[in-house]
Coordinates of C-alpha atoms and ligand atoms in Angstrom, one line a residue:
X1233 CA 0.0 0.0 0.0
X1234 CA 1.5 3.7 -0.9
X1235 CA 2.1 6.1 1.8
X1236 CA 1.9 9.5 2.0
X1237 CA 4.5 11.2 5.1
X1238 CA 4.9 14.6 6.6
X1239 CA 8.0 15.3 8.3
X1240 CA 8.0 18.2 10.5
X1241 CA 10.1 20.1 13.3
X1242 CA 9.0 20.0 17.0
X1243 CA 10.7 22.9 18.2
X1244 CA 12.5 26.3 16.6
X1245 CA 13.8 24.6 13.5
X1246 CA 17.1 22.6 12.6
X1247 CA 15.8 19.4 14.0
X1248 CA 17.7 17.6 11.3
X1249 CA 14.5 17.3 9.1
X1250 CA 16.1 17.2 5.9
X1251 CA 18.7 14.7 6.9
X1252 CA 15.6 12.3 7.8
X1253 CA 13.6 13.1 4.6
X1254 CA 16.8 12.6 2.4
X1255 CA 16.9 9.0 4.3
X1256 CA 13.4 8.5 3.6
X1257 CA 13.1 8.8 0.2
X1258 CA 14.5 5.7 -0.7
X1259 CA 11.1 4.6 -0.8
X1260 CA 9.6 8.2 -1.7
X1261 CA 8.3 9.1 -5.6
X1262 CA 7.7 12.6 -4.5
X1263 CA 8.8 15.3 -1.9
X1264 CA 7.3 18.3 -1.5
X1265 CA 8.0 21.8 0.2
X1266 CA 4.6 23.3 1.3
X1267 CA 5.5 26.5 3.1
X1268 CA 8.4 29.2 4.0
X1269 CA 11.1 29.8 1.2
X1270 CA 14.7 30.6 1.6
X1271 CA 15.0 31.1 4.9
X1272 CA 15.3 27.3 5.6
X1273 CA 18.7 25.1 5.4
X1274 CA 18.4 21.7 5.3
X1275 CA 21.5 19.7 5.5
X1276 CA 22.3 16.3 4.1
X1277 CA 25.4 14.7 4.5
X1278 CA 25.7 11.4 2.0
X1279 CA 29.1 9.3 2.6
X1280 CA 30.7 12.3 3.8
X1281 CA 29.5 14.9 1.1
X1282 CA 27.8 18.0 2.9
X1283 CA 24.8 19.7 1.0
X1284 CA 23.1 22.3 2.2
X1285 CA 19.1 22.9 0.4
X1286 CA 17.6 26.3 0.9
X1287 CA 14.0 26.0 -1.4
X1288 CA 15.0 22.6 -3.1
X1289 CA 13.2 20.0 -1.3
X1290 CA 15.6 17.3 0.2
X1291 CA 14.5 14.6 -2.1
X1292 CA 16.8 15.9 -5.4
X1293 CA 19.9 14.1 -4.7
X1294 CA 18.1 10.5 -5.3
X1295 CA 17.4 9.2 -8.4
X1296 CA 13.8 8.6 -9.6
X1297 CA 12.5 11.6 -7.1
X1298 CA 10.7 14.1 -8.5
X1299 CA 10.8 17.3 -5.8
X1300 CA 7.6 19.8 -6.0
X1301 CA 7.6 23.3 -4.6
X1302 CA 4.4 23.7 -4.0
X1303 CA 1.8 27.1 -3.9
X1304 CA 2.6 28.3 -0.1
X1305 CA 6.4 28.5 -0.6
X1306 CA 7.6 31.9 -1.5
X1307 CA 10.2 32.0 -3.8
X1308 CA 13.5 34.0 -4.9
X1309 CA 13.4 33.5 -8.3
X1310 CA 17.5 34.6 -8.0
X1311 CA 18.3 32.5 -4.7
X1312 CA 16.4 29.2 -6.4
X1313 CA 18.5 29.9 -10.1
X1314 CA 21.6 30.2 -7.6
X1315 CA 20.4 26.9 -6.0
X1316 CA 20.1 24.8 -9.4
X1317 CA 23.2 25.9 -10.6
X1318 CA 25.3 25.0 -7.4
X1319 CA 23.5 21.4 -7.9
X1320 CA 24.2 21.4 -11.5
X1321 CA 28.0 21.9 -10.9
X1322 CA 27.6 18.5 -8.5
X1323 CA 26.1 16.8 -11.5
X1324 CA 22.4 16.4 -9.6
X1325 CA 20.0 16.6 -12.7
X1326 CA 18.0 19.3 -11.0
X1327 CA 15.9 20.1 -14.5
X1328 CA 14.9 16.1 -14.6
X1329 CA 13.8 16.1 -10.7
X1330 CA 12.5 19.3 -9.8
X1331 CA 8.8 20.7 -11.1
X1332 CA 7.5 24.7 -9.1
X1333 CA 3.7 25.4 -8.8
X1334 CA 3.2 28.7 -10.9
X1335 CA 1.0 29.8 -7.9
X1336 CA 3.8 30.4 -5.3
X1337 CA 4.5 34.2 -4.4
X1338 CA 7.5 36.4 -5.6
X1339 CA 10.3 37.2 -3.1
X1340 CA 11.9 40.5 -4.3
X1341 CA 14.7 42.8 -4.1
X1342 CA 12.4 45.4 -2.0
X1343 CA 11.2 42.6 0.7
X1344 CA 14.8 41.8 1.0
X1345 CA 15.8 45.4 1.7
X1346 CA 12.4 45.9 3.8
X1347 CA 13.3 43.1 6.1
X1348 CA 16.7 44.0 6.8
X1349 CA 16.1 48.1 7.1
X1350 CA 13.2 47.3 9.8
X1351 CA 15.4 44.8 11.8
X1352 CA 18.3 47.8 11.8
X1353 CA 15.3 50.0 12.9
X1354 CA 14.1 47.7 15.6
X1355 CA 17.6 47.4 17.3
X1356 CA 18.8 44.6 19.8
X1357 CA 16.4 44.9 21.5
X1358 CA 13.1 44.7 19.7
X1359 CA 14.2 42.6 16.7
X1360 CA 13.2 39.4 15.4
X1361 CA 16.2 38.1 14.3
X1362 CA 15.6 37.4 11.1
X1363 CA 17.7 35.5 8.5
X1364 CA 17.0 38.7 6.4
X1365 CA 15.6 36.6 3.1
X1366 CA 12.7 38.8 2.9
X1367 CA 10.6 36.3 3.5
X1368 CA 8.1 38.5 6.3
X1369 CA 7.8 41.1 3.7
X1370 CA 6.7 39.0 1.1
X1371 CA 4.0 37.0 3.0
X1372 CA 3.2 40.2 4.2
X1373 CA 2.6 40.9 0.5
X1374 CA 0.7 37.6 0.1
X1375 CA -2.0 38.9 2.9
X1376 CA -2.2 42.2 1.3
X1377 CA -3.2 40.7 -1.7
X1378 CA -0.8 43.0 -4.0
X1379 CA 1.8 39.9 -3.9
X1380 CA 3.1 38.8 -7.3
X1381 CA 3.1 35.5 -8.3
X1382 CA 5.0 33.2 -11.0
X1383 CA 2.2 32.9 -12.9
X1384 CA 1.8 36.4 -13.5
X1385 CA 5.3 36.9 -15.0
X1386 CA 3.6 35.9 -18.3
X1387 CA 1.2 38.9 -19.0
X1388 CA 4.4 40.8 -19.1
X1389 CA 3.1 44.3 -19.2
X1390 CA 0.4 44.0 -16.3
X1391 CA 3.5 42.3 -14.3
X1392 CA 5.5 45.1 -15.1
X1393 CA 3.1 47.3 -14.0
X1394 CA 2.0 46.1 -10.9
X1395 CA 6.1 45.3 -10.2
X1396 CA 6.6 49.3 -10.5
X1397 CA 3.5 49.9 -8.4
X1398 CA 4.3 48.0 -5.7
X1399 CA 8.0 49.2 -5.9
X1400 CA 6.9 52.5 -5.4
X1401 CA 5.2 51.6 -2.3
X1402 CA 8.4 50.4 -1.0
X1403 CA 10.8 52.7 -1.9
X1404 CA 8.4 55.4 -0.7
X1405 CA 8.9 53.2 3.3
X1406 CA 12.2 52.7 1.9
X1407 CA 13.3 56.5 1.9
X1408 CA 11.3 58.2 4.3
X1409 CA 11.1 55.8 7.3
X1410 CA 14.1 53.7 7.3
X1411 CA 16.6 56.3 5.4
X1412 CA 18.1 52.9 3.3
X1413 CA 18.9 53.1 -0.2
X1414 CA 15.6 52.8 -2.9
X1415 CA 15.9 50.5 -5.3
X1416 CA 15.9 50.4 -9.3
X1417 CA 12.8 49.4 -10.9
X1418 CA 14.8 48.4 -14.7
X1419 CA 16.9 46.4 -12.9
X1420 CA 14.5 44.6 -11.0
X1421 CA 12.3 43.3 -13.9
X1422 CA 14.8 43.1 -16.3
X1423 CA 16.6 40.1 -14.2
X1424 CA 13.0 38.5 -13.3
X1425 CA 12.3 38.2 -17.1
X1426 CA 16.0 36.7 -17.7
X1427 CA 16.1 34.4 -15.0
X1428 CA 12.7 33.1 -15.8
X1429 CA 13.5 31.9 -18.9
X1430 CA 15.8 29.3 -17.2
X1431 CA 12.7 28.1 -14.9
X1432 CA 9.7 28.1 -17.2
X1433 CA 10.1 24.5 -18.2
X1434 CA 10.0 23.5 -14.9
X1435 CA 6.5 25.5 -13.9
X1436 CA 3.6 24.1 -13.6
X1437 CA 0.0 23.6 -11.8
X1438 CA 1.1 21.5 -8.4
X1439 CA -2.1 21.0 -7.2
X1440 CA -3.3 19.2 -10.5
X1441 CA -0.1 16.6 -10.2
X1442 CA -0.9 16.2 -6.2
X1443 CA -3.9 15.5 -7.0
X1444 CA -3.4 12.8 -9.3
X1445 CA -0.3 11.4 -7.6
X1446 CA -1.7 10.7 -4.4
X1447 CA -1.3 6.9 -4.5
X1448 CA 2.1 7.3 -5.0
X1449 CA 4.6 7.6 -1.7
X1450 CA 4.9 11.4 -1.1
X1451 CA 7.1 13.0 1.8
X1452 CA 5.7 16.2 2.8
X1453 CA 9.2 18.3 4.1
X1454 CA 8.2 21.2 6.2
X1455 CA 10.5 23.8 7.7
X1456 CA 11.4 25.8 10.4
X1457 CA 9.3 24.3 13.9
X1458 CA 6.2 24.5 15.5
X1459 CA 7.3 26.9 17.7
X1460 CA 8.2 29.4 14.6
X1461 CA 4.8 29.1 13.4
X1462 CA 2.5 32.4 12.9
X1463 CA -0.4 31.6 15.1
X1464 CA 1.5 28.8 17.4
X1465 CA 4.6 29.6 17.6
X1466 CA 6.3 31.9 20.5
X1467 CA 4.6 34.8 18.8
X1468 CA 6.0 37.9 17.5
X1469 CA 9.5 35.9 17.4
X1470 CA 8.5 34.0 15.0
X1471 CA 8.3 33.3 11.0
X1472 CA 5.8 34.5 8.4
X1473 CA 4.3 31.2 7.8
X1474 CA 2.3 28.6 9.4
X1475 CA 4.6 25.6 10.2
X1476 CA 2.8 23.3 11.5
X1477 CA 0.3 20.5 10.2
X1478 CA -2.3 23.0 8.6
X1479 CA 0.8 24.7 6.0
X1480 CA 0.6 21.5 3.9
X1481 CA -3.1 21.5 3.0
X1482 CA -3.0 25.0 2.7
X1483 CA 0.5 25.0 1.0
X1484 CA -0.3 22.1 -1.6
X1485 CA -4.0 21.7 -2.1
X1486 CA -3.4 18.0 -0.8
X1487 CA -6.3 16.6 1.4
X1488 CA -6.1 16.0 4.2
X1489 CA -7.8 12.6 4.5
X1490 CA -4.9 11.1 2.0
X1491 CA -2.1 12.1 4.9
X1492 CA -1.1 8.5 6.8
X1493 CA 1.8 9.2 9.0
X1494 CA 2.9 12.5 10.5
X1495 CA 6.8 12.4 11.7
X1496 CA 7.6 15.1 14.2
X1497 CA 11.7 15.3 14.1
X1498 CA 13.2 16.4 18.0
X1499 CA 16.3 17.1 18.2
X1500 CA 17.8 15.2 21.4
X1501 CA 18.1 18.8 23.1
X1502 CA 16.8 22.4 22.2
X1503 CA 18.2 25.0 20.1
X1504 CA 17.1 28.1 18.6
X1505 CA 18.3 30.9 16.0
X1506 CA 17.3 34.4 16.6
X1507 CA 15.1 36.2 19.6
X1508 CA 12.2 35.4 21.5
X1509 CA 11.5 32.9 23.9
X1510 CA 13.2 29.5 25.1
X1511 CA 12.7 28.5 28.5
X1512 CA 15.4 25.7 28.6
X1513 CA 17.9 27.9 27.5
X1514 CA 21.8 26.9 29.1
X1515 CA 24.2 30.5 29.4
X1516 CA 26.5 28.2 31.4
X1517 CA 29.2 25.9 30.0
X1518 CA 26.8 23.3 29.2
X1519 CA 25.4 25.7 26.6
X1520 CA 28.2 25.8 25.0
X1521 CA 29.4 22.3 25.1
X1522 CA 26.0 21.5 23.2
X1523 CA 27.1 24.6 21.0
X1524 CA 30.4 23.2 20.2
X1525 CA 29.5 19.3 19.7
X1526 CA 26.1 20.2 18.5
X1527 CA 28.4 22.3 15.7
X1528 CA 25.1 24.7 16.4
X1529 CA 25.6 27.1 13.7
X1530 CA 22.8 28.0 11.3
X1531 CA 22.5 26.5 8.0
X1532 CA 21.3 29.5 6.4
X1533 CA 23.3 32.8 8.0
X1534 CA 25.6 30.6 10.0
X1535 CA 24.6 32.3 13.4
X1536 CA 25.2 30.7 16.7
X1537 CA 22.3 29.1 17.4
X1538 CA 21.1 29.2 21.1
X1539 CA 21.4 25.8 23.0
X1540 CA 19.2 24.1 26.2
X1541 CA 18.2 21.0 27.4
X1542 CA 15.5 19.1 25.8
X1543 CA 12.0 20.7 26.6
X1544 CA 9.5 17.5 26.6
X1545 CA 6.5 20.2 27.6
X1546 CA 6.9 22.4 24.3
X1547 CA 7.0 18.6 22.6
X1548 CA 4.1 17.5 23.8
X1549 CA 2.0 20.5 22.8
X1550 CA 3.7 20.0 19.2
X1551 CA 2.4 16.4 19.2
X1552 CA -1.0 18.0 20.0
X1553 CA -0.9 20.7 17.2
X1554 CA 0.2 18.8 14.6
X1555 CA -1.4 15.5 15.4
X1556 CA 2.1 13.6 15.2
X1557 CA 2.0 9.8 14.6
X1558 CA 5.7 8.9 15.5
X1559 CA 8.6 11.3 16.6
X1560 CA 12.3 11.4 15.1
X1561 CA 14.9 11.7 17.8
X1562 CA 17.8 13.5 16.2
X1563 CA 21.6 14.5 17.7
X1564 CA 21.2 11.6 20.2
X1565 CA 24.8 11.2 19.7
X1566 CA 25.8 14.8 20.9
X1567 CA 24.8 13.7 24.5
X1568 CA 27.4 11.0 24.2
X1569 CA 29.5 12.6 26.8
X1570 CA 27.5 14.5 29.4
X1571 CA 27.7 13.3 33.3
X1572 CA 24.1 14.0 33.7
X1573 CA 21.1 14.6 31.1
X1574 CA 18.2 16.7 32.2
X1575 CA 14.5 16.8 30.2
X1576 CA 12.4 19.7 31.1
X1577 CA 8.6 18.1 32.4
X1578 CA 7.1 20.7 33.4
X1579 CA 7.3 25.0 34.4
X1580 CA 7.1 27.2 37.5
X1581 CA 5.9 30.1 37.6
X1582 CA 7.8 33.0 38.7
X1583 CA 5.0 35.2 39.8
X1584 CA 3.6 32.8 42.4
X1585 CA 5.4 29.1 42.5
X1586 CA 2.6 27.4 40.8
X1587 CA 3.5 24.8 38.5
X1588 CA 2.2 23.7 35.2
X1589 CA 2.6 21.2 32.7
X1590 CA 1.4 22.9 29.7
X1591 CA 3.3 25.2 26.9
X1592 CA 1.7 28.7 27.9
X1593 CA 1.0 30.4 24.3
X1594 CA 0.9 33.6 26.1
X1595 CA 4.1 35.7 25.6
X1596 CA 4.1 37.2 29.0
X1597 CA 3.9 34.1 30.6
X1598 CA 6.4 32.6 28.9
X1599 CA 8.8 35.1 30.2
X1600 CA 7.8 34.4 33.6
X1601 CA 8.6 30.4 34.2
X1602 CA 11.6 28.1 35.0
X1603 CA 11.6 25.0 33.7
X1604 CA 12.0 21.9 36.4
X1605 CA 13.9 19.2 34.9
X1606 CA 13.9 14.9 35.6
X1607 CA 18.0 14.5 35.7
X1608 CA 19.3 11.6 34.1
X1609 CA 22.9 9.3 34.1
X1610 CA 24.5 10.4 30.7
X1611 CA 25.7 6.7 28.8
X1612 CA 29.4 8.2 28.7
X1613 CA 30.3 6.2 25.6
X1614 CA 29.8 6.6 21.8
X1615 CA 27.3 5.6 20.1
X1616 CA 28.2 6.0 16.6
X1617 CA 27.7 2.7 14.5
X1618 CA 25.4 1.3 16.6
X1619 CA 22.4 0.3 13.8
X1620 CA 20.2 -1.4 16.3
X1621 CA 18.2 0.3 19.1
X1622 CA 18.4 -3.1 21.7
X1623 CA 22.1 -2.3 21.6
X1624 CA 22.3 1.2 22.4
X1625 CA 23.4 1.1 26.2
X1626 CA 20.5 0.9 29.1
X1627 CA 21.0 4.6 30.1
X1628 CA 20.1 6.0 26.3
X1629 CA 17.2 3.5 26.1
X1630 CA 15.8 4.6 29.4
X1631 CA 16.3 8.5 27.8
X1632 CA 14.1 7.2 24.9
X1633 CA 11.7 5.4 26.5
X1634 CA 10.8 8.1 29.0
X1635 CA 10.1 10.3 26.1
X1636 CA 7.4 7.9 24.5
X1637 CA 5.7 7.5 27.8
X1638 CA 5.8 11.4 28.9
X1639 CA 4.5 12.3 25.4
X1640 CA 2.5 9.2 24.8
X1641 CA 3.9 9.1 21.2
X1642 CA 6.3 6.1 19.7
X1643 CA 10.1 7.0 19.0
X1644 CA 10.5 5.5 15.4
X1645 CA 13.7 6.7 14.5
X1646 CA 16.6 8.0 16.2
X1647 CA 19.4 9.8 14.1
X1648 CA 23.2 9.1 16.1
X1649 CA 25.2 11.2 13.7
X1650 CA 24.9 13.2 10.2
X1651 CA 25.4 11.0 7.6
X1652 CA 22.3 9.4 5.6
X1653 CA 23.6 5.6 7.3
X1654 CA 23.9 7.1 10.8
X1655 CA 20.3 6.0 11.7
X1656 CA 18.1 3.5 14.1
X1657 CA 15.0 2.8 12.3
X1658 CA 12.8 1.1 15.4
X1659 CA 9.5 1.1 12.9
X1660 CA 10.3 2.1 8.7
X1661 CA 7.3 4.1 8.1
X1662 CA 6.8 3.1 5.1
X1663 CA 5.7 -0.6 6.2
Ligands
GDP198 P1 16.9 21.1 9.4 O1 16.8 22.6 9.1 O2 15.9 20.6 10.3 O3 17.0 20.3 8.1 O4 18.3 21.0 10.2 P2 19.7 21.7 9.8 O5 20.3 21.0 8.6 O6 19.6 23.2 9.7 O7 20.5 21.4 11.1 C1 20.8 20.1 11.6 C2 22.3 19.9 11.7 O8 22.6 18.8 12.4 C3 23.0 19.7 10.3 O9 24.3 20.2 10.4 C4 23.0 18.2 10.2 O10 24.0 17.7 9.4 C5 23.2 17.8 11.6 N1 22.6 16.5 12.0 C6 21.4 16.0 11.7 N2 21.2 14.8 12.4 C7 22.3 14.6 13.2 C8 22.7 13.6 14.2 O11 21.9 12.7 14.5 N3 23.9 13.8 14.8 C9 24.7 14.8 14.5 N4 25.9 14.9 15.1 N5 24.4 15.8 13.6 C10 23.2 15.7 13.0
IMO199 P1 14.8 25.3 9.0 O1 13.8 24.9 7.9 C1 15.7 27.9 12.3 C2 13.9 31.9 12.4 C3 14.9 33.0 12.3 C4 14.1 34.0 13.1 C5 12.7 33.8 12.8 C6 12.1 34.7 11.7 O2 16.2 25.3 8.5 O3 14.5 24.6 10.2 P2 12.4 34.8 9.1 O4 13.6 35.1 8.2 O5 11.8 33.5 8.8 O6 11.4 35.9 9.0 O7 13.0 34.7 10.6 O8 12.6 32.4 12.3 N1 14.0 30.9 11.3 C7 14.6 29.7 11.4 N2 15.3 29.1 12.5 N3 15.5 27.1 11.2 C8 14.9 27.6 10.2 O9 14.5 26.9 9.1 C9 14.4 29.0 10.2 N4 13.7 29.8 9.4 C10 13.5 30.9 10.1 O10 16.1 32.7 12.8 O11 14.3 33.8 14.5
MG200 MG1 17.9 24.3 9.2

């Protein structure tokens, strides 16, 4: 019987999706990005080789997958022709294995210099922390309703038109309340209209192929985490797009019903890139020891990412969200050589001691709680190579185990290292 899989992040992004949906596809005909654009950096690692995907789904280095980017992804026409080409040059067929849904909204040049000129506005203090791709500004665009799509590159004068409209608009914001540099409107189209001419074979209608490939195996690749999400997430520190379960009905056209396994990747311990809240976060030597081994340093802008201890409360309410099937325990092996191990179960509040056991969605409450940990042993030894979970050592099967009963949700696959073999599959999904 076919399959059809969504792999998604638990917690602020990086989980290691796109190492688990590159091992997955070996059984995959299909992989599709739903939502967010080139903000995301998903990175494989195949016998060594390190690749790094921004828009491309994580399906395009295997033979006999074809990749969609589907209508809730926004696209840089100039970071996805970049993309390609960088593929190209490592002889991946890209033209064979990749097909983009004519629907999905323009990133351009002025949501670029939008979200970068309001982050130096905002300061320290009050910014996102952005990976500066533009990516706000042009779902912002999207809500609006003056966002320009693919598809409406081909009535060339009405896209040109509505291009210098909306260009106007921004350099207008551009000038007067940021004091950054406008930008040139020739320039702008004439490299949209060149670069498409590279990508038109490979536009099409994505929700008409979903809809007729849905017997086929499909992995469903989101990015970023729950936690970045719009209306879930730790809100306003957070990304433009939903994230979670809803983003690939809404991002494909796919229905919902046809959806038979949900993976929700966790990464062994917590990490985030950017502001806003993390209540596990470590500023003592631990921190950086996670840091360090963790080699936490964004995919995309190469930040340090912030580190912590694993948070199984923020978990839990993204098994609830996103109505996970089976979790993905990623980075196990970066825990190797800790004395102790400690899982966040629940919160206190700060204002009067009380504790809860719930992820509060309200900001201000957020700020307010310390997290109280379970400590456990650390298993003190590698565990690189091991292929089979009954030989993992007691201590790191107890770690495991105590995250399927607190979260009520089966561990299916635990990644021990970066490479595409350095993986304990408990349950294949596809079976
Ligand atoms: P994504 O955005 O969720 O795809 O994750 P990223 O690629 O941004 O970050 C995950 C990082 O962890 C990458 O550098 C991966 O190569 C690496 N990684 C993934 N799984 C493992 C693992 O099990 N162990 C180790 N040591 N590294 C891993
Ligand atoms: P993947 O798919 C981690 C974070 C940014 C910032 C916030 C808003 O690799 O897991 P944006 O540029 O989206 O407006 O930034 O979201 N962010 C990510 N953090 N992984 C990602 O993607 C991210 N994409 C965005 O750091 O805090
Ligand atoms: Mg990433």
């Amino acid at each position: 019987m076919n399959k059809n899989i969504v792999i998604l992040g638990t917690q602020w992004g990086d989980e290691g999706k796109g190492k688990i949906v590159d091992l997955l596809t070996d059984n995959a005909q299909y992989v599709v990005r739903y939502q967010g654009g080139n903000n995301a950096g998903h990175t494989l690692f195949i016998n060594g080789k390190k690749t790094i995907l921004h828009l491309i789904p994580s399906g395009i280095l295997r033979k006999g997958v074809m990749n969609i980017i589907s209508n809730g992804v926004v696209i840089s026409l100039d970071a996805l022709l970049k993309e390609i080409n960088n593929l190209i040059k490592e002889d991946i067929p890209v033209y064979e294995r990749l097909v983009i849904s004519s629907a999905c909204i323009l990133v351009l040049p002025y949501h670029i210099a939008m979200d970068i000129a309001r982050e130096k506005m905002q300061g320290k203090k009050n910014a996102i922390g952005t990976t500066g791709k533009g990516i706000g500004p042009a779902y912002e665009d999207k809500v609006a309703r003056r966002a320009l799509r693919i598809s409406d590159i081909s009535d060339e004068i009405n896209f040109a038109d509505r291009l210098k409209e909306n260009l106007e608009y921004y350099n207008f914001q551009l000038k007067n309340f940021y004091n950054s540099n406008t930008l040139d409107y020739q320039s702008i189209l004439d490299k949209i209209l060149f670069t498409i001419q590279s990508l038109k074979k490979i536009i099409i209608d994505s929700s008409i192929l979903l809809k007729n490939i849905k017997n086929s195996n499909i992995i469903f690749e989101g990015a970023q985490g729950t936690f970045l999400d719009i209306d879930h997430g730790t809100y306003p520190y957070v990304t433009a797009s939903n994230t979670t379960i809803g983003a690939v009905f809404t991002g494909s056209g796919f229905a919902p019903n046809d959806i038979n396994y949900i993976l929700g990747v966790v990464k062994a311990y917590s990490t985030r890139v950017g502001f806003g809240p993390f209540p596990t976060e470590l500023f003592n030597k631990t921190g950086e020891v996670l840091l360090l081994n963790g080699n936490e340093f964004g995919s995309t802008t190469n930040r340090k990412r912030r580190t912590g201890w694993l948070d199984l409360v923020l978990i839990r309410r993204a098994i609830q969200i996103n109505s996970i099937s089976s979790l993905c325990i990623t980075k196990l092996d970066i825990l190797d050589s800790f004395e102790e191990i400690k899982i966040c179960i629940a919160y206190r509040l700060l204002t009067n001691g009380e504790i809860i056991d719930t992820f509060p969605s309200d900001s201000n409450i957020l700020k307010n709680i310390e997290p109280i940990y379970k400590i456990f042993p650390g298993w003190k030894q590698s565990i690189l190579g091991i292929k089979d979970f009954s030989k993992l050592p007691k201590k790191t099967r107890s770690y495991i185990k105590y995250i399927e009963e607190f979260t009520h949700t089966p561990v299916d696959i635990i990644s021990i290292g970066p490479d595409r073999e350095d993986t304990i599959i408990i349950r294949n999904p596809w079976v």
